[in-house]
PDB file of N, CA and C in Angstrom:
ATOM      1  N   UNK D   4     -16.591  -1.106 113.886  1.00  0.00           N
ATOM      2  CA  UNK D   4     -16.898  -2.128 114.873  1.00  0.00           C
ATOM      3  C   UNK D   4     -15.641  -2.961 115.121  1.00  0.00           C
ATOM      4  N   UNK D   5     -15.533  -3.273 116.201  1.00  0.00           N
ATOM      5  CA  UNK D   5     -14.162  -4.282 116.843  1.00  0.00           C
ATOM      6  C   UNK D   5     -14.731  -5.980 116.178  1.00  0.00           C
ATOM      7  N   UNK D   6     -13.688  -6.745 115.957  1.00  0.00           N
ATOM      8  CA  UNK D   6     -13.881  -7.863 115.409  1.00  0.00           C
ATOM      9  C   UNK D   6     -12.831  -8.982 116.191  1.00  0.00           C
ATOM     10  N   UNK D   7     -12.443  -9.905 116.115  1.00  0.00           N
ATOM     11  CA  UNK D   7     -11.136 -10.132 116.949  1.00  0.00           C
ATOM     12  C   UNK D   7     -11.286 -11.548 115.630  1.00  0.00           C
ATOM     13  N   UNK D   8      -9.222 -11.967 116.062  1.00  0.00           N
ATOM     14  CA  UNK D   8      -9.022 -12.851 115.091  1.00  0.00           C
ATOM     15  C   UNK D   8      -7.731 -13.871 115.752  1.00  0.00           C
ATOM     16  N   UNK D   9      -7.363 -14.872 115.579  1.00  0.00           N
ATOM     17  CA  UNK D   9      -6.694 -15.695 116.328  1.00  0.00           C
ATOM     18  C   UNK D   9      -5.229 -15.063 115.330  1.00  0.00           C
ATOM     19  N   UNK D  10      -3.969 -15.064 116.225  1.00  0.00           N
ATOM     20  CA  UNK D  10      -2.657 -14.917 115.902  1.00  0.00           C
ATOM     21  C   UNK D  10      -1.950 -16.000 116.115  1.00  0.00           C
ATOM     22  N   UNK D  11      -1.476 -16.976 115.800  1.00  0.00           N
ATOM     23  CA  UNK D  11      -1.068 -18.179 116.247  1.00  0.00           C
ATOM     24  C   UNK D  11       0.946 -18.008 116.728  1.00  0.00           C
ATOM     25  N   UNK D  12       0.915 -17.010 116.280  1.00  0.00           N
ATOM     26  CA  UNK D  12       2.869 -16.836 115.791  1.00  0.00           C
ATOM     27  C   UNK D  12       3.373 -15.508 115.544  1.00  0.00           C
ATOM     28  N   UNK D  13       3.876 -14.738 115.965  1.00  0.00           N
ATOM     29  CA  UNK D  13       4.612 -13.606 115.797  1.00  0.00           C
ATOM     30  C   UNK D  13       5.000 -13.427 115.065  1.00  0.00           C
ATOM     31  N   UNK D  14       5.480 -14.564 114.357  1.00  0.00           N
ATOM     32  CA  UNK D  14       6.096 -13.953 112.698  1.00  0.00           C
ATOM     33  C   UNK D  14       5.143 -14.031 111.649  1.00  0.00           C
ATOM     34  N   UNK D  15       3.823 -14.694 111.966  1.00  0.00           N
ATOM     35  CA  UNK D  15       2.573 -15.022 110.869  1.00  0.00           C
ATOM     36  C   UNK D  15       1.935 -13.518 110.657  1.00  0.00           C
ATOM     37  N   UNK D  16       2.049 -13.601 109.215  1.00  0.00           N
ATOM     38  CA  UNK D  16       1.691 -12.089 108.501  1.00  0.00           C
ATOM     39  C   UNK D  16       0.076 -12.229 107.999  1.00  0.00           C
ATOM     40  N   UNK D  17      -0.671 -13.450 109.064  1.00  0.00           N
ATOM     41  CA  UNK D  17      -2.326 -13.303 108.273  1.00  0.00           C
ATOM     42  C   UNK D  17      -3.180 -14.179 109.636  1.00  0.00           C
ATOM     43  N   UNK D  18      -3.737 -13.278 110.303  1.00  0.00           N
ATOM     44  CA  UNK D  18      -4.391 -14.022 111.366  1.00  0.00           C
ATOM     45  C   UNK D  18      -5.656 -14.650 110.501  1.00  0.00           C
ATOM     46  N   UNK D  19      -6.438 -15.567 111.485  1.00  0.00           N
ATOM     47  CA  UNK D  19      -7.746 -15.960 111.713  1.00  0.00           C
ATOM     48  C   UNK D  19      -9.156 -15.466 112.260  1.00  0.00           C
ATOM     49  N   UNK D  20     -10.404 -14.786 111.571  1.00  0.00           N
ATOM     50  CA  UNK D  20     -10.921 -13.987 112.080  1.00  0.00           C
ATOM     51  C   UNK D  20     -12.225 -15.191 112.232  1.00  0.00           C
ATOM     52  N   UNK D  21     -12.444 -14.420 113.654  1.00  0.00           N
ATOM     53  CA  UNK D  21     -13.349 -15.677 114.340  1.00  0.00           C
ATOM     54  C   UNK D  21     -14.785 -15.143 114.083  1.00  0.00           C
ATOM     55  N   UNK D  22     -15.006 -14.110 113.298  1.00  0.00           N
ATOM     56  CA  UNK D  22     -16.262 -13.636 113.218  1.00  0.00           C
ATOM     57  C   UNK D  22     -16.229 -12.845 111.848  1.00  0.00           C
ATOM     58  N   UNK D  23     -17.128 -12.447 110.896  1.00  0.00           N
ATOM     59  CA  UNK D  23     -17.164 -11.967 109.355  1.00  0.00           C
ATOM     60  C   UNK D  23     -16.784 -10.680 109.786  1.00  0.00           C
ATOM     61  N   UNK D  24     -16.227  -9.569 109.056  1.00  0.00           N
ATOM     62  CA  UNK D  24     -15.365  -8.318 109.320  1.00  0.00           C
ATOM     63  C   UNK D  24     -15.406  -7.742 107.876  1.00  0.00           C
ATOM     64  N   UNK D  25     -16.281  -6.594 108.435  1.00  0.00           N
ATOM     65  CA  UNK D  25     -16.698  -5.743 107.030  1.00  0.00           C
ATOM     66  C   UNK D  25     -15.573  -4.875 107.105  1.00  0.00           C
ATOM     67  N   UNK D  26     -15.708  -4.193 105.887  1.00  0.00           N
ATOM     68  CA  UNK D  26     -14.710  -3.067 105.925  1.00  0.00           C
ATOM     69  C   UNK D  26     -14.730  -2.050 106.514  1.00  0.00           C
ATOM     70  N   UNK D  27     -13.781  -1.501 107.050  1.00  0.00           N
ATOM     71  CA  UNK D  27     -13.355  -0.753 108.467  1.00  0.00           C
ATOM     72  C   UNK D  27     -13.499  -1.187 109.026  1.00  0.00           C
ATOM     73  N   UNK D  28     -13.796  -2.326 109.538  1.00  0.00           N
ATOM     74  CA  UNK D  28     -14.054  -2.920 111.088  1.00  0.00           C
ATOM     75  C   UNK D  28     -12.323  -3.302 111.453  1.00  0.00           C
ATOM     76  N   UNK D  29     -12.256  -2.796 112.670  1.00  0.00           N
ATOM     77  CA  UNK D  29     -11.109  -3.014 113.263  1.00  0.00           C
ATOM     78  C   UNK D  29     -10.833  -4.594 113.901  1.00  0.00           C
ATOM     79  N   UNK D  30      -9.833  -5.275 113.539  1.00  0.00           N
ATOM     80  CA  UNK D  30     -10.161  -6.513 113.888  1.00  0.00           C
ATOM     81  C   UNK D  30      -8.911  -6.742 114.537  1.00  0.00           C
ATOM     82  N   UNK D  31      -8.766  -6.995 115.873  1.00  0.00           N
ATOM     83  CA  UNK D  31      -7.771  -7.302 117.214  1.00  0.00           C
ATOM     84  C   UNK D  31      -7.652  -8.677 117.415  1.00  0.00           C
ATOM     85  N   UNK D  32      -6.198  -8.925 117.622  1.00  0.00           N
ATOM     86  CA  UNK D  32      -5.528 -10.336 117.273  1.00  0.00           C
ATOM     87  C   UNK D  32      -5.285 -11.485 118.733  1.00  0.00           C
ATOM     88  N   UNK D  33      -5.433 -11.922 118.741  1.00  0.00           N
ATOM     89  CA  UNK D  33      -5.209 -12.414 119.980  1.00  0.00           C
ATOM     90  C   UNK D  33      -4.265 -14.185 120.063  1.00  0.00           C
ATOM     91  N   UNK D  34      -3.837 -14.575 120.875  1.00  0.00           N
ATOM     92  CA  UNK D  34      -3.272 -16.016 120.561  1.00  0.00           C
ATOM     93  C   UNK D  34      -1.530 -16.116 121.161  1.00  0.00           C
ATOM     94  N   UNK D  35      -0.940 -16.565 120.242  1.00  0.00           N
ATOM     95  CA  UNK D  35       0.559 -16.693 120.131  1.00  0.00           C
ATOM     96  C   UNK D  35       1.103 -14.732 119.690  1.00  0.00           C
ATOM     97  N   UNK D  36       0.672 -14.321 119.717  1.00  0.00           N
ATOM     98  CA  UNK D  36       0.963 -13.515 119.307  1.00  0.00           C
ATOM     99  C   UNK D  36      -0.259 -11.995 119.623  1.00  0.00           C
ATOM    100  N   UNK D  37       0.221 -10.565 118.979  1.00  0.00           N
ATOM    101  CA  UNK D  37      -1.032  -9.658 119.303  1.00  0.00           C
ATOM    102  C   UNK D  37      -0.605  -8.898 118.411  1.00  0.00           C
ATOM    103  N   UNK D  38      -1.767  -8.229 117.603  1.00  0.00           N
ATOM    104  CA  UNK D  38      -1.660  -6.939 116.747  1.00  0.00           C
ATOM    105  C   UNK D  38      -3.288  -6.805 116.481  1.00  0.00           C
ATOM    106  N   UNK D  39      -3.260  -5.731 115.595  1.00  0.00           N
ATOM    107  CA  UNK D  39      -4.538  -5.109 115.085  1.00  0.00           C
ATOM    108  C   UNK D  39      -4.288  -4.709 113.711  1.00  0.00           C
ATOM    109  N   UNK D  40      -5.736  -4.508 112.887  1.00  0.00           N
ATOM    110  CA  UNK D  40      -5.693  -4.319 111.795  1.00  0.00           C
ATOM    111  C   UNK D  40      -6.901  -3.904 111.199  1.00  0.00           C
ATOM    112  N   UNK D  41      -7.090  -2.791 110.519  1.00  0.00           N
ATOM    113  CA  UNK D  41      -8.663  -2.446 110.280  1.00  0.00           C
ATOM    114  C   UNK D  41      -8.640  -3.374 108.788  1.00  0.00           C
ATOM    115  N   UNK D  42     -10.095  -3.779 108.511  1.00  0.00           N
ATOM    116  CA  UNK D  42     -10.235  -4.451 107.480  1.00  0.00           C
ATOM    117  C   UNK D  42     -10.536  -3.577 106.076  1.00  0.00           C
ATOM    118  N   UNK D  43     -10.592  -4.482 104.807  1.00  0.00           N
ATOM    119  CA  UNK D  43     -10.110  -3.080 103.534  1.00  0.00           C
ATOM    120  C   UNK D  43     -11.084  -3.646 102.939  1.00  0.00           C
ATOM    121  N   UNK D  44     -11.642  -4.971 103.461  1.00  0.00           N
ATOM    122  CA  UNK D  44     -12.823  -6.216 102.048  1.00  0.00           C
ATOM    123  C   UNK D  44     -13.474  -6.432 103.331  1.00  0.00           C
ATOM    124  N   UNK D  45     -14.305  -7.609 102.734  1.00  0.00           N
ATOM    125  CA  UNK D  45     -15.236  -8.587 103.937  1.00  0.00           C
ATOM    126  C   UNK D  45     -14.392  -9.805 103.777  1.00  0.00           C
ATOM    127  N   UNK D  46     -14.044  -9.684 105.175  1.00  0.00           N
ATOM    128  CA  UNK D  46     -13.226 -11.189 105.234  1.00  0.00           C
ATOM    129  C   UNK D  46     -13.908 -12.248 105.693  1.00  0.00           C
ATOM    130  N   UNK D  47     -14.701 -13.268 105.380  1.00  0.00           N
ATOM    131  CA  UNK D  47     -15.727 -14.186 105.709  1.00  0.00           C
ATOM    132  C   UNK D  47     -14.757 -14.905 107.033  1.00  0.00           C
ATOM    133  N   UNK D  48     -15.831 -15.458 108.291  1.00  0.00           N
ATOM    134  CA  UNK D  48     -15.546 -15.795 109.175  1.00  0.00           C
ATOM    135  C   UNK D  48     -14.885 -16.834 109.189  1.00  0.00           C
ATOM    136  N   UNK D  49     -13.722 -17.026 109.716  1.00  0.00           N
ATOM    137  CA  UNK D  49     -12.460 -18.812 110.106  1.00  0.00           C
ATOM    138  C   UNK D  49     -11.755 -18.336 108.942  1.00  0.00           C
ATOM    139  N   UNK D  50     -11.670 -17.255 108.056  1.00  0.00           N
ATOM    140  CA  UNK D  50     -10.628 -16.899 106.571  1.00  0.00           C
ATOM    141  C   UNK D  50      -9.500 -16.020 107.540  1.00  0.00           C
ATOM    142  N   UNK D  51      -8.652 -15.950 106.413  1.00  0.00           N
ATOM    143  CA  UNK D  51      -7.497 -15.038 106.960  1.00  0.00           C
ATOM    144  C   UNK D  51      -7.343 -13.481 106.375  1.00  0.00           C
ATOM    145  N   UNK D  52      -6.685 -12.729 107.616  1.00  0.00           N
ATOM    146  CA  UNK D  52      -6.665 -11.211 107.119  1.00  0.00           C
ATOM    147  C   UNK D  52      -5.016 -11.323 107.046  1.00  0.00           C
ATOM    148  N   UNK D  53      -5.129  -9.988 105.992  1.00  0.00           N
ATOM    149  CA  UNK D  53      -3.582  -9.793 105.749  1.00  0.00           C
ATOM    150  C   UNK D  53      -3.238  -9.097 107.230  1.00  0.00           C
ATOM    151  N   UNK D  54      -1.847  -9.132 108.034  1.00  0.00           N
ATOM    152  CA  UNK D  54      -1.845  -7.985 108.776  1.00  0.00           C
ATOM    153  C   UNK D  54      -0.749  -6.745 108.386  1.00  0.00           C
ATOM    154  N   UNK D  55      -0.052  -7.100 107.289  1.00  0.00           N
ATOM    155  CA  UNK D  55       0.818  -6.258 106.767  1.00  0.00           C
ATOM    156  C   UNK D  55       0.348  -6.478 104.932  1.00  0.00           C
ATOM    157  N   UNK D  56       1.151  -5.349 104.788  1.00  0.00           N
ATOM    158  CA  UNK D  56       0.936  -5.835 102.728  1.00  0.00           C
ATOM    159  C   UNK D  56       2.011  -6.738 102.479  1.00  0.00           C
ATOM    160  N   UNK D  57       1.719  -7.517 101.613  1.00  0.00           N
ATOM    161  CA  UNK D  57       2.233  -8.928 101.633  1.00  0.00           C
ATOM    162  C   UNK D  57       2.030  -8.817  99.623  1.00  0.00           C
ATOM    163  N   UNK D  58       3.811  -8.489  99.687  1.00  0.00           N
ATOM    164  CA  UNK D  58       4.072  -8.598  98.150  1.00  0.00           C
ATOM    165  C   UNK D  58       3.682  -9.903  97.143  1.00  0.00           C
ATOM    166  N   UNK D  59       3.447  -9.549  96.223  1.00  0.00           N
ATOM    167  CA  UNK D  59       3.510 -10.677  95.312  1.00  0.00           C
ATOM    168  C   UNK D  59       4.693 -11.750  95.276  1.00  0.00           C
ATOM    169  N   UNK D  60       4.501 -12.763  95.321  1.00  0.00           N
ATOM    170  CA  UNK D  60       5.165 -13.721  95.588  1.00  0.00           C
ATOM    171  C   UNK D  60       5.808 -14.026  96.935  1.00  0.00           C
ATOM    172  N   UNK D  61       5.369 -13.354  97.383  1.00  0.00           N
ATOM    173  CA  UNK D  61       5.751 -13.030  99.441  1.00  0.00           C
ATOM    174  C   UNK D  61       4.763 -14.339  99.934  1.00  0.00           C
ATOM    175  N   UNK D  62       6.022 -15.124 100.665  1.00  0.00           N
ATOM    176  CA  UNK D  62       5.605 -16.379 101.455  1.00  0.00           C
ATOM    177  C   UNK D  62       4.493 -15.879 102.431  1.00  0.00           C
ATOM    178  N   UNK D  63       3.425 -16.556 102.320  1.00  0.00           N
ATOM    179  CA  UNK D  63       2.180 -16.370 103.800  1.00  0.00           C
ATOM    180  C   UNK D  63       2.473 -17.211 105.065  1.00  0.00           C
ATOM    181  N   UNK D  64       2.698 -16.847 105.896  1.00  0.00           N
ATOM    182  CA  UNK D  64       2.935 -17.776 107.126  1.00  0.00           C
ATOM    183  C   UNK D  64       1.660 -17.465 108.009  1.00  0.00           C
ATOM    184  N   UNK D  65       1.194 -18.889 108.491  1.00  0.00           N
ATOM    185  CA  UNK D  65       0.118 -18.973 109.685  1.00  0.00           C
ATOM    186  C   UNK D  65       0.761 -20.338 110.239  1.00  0.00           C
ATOM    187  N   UNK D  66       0.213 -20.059 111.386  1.00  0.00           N
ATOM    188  CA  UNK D  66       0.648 -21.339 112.762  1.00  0.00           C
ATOM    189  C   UNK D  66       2.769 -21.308 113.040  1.00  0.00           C
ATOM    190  N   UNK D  67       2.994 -19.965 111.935  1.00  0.00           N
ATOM    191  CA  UNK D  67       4.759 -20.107 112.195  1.00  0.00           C
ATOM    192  C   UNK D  67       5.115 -20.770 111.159  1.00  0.00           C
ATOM    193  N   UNK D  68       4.129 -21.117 110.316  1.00  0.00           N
ATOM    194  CA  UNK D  68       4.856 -21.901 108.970  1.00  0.00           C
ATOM    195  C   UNK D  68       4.554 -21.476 107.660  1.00  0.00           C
ATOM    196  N   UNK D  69       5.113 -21.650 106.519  1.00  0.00           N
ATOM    197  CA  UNK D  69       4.740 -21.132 105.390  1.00  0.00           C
ATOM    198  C   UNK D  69       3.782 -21.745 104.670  1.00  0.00           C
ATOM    199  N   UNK D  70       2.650 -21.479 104.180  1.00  0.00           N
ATOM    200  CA  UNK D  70       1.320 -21.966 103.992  1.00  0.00           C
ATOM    201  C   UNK D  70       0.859 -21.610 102.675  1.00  0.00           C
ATOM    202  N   UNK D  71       1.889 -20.969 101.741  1.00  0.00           N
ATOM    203  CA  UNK D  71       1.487 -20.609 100.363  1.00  0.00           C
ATOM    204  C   UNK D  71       2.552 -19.273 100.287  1.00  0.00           C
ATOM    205  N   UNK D  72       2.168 -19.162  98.421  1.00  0.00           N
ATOM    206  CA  UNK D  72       2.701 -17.927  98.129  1.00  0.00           C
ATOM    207  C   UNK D  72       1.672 -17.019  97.748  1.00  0.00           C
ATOM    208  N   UNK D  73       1.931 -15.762  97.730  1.00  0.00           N
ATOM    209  CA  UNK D  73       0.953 -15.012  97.228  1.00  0.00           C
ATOM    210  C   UNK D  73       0.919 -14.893  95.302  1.00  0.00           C
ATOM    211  N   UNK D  74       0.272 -14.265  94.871  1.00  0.00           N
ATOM    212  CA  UNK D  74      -0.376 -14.811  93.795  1.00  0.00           C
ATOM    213  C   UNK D  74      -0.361 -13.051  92.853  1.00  0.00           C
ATOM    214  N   UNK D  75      -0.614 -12.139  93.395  1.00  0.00           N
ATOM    215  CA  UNK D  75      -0.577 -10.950  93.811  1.00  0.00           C
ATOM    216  C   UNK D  75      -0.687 -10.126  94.944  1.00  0.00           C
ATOM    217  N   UNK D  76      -0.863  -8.792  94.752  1.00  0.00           N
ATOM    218  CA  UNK D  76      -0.311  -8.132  96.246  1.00  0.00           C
ATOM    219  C   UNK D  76      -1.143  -7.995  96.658  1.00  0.00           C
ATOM    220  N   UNK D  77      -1.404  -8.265  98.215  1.00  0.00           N
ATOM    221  CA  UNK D  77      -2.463  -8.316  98.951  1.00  0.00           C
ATOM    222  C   UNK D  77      -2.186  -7.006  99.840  1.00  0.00           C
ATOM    223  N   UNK D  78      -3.326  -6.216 100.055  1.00  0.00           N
ATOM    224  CA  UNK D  78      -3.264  -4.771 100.867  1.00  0.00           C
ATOM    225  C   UNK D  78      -3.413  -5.097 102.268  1.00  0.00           C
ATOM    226  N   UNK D  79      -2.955  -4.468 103.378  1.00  0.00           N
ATOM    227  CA  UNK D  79      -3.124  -4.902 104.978  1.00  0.00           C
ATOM    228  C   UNK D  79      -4.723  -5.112 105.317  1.00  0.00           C
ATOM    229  N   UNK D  80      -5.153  -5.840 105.647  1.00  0.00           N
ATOM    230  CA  UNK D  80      -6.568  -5.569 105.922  1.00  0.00           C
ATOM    231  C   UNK D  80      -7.318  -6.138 105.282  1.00  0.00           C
ATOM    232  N   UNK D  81      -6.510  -6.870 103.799  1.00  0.00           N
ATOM    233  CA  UNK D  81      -7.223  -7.661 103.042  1.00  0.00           C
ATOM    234  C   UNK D  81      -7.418  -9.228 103.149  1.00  0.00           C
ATOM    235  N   UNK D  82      -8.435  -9.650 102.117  1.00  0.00           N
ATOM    236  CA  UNK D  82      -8.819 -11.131 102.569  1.00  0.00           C
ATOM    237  C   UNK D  82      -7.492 -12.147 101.840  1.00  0.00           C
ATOM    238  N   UNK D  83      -6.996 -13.083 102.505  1.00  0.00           N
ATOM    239  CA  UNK D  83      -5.996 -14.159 102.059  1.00  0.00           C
ATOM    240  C   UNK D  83      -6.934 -15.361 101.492  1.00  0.00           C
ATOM    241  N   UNK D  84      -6.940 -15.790 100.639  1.00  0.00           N
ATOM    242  CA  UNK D  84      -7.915 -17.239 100.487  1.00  0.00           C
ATOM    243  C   UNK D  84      -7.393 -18.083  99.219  1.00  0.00           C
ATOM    244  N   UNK D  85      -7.269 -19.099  98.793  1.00  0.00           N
ATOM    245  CA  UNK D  85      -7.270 -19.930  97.874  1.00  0.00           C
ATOM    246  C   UNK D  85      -7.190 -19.140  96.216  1.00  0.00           C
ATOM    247  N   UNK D  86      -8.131 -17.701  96.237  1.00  0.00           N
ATOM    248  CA  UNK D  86      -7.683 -16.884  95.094  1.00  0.00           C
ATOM    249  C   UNK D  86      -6.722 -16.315  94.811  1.00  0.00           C
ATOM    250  N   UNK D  87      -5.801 -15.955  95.938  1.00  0.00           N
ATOM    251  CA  UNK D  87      -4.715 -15.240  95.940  1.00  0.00           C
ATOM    252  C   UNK D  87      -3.567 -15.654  96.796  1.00  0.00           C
ATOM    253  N   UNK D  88      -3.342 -17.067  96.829  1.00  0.00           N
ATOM    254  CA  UNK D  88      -2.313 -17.276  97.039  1.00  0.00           C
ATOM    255  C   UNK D  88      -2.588 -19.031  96.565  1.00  0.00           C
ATOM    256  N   UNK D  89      -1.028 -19.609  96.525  1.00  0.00           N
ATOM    257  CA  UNK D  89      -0.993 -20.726  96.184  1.00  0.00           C
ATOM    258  C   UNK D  89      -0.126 -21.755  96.995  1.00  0.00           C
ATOM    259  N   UNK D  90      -0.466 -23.079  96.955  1.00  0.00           N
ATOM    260  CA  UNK D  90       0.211 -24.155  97.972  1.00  0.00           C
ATOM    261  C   UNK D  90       1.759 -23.774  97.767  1.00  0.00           C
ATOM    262  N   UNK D  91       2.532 -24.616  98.432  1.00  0.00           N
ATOM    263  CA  UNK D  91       4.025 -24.956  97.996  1.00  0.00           C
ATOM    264  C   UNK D  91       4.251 -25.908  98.268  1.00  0.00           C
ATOM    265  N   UNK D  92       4.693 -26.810  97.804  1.00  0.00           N
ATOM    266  CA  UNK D  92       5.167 -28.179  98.031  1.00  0.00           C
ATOM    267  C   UNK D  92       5.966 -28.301  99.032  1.00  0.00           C
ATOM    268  N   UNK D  93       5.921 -29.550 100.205  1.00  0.00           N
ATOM    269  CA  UNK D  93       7.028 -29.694 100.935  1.00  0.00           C
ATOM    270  C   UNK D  93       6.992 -31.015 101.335  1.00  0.00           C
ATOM    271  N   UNK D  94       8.812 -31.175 101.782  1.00  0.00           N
ATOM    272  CA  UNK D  94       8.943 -32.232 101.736  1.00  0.00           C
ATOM    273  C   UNK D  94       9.015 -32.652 103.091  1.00  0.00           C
ATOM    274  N   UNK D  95       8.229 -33.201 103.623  1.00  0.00           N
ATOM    275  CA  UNK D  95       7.702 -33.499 105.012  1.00  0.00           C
ATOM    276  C   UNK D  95       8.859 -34.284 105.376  1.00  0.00           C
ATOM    277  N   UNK D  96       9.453 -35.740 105.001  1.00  0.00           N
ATOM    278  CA  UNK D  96      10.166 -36.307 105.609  1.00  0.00           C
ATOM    279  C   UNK D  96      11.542 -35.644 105.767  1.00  0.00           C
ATOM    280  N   UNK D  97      12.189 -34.817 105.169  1.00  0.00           N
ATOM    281  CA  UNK D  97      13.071 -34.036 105.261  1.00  0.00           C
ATOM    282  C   UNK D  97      12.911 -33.508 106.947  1.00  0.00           C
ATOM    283  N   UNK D  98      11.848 -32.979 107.163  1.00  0.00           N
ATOM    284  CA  UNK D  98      11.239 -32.406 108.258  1.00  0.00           C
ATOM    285  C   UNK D  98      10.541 -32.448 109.599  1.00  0.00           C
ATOM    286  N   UNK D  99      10.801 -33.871 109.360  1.00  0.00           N
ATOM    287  CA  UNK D  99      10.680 -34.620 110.648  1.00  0.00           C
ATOM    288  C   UNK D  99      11.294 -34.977 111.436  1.00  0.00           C
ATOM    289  N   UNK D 100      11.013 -34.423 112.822  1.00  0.00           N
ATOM    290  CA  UNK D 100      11.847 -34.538 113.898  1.00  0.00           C
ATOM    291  C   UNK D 100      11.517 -36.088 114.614  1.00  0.00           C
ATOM    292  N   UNK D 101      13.200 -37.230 114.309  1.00  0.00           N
ATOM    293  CA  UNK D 101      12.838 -38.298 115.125  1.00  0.00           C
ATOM    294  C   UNK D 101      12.695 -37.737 116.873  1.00  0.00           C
ATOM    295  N   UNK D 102      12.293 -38.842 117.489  1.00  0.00           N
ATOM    296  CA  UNK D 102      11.676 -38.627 118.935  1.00  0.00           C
ATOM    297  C   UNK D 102      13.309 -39.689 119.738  1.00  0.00           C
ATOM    298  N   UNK D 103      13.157 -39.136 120.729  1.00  0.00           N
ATOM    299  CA  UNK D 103      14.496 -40.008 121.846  1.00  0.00           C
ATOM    300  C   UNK D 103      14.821 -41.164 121.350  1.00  0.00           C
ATOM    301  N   UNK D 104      13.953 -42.117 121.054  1.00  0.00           N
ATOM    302  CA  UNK D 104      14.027 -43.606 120.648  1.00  0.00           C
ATOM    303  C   UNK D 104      14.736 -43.453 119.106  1.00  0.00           C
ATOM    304  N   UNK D 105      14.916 -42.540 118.236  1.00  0.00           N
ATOM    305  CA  UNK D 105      15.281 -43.035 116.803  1.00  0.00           C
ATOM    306  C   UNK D 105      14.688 -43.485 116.003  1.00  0.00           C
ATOM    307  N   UNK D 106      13.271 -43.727 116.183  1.00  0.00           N
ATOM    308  CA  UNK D 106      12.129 -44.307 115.690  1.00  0.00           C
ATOM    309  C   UNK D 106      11.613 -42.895 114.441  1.00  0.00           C
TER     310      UNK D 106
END
């Protein structure tokens, strides 16, 4: 069955699936970006799918930014969630872009 999932970024290696996606279900990307990916688990709906295999300790990027590390190796097609990957600290003010004013 076709499934579809939000891509926010071309370089993001784990879309958003807007609907639950059993295994084999083919799930088509749509957004900032486009690819496809058949599923390998049940990826519960608004979670993320891998769209490539994504090594252990391999940065996860969604929205174009890095959003954790992985924890172990996640297979293409598989579910990304809070079990298998972990935060990274950042330092926001480093990273803030002032606006015209200098403010």
């Amino acid at each position: 069955m076709e499934k579809k999932a939000i891509l926010l970024d071309e370089k993001d290696n784990v879309a958003t699936c807007t609907s639950e996606a059993q295994p084999e279900d083919m799930v088509i990307c749509h957004g900032g970006g486009s690819a496809q990916v058949r599923a390998v688990e049940t990826i519960p709906i608004w979670h993320k799918i891998a769209l490539r295999p994504i090594a252990k300790g391999e940065m996860v990027y969604k929205y174009g930014e890095i959003i954790g590390e992985t924890l172990q190796e996640i297979p293409q097609g598989g579910w990304v969630s809070h079990e298998n990957i972990r935060s990274i600290p950042r330092d926001y003010a480093s990273e803030y872009v002032m606006g015209k004013e200098g403010k």
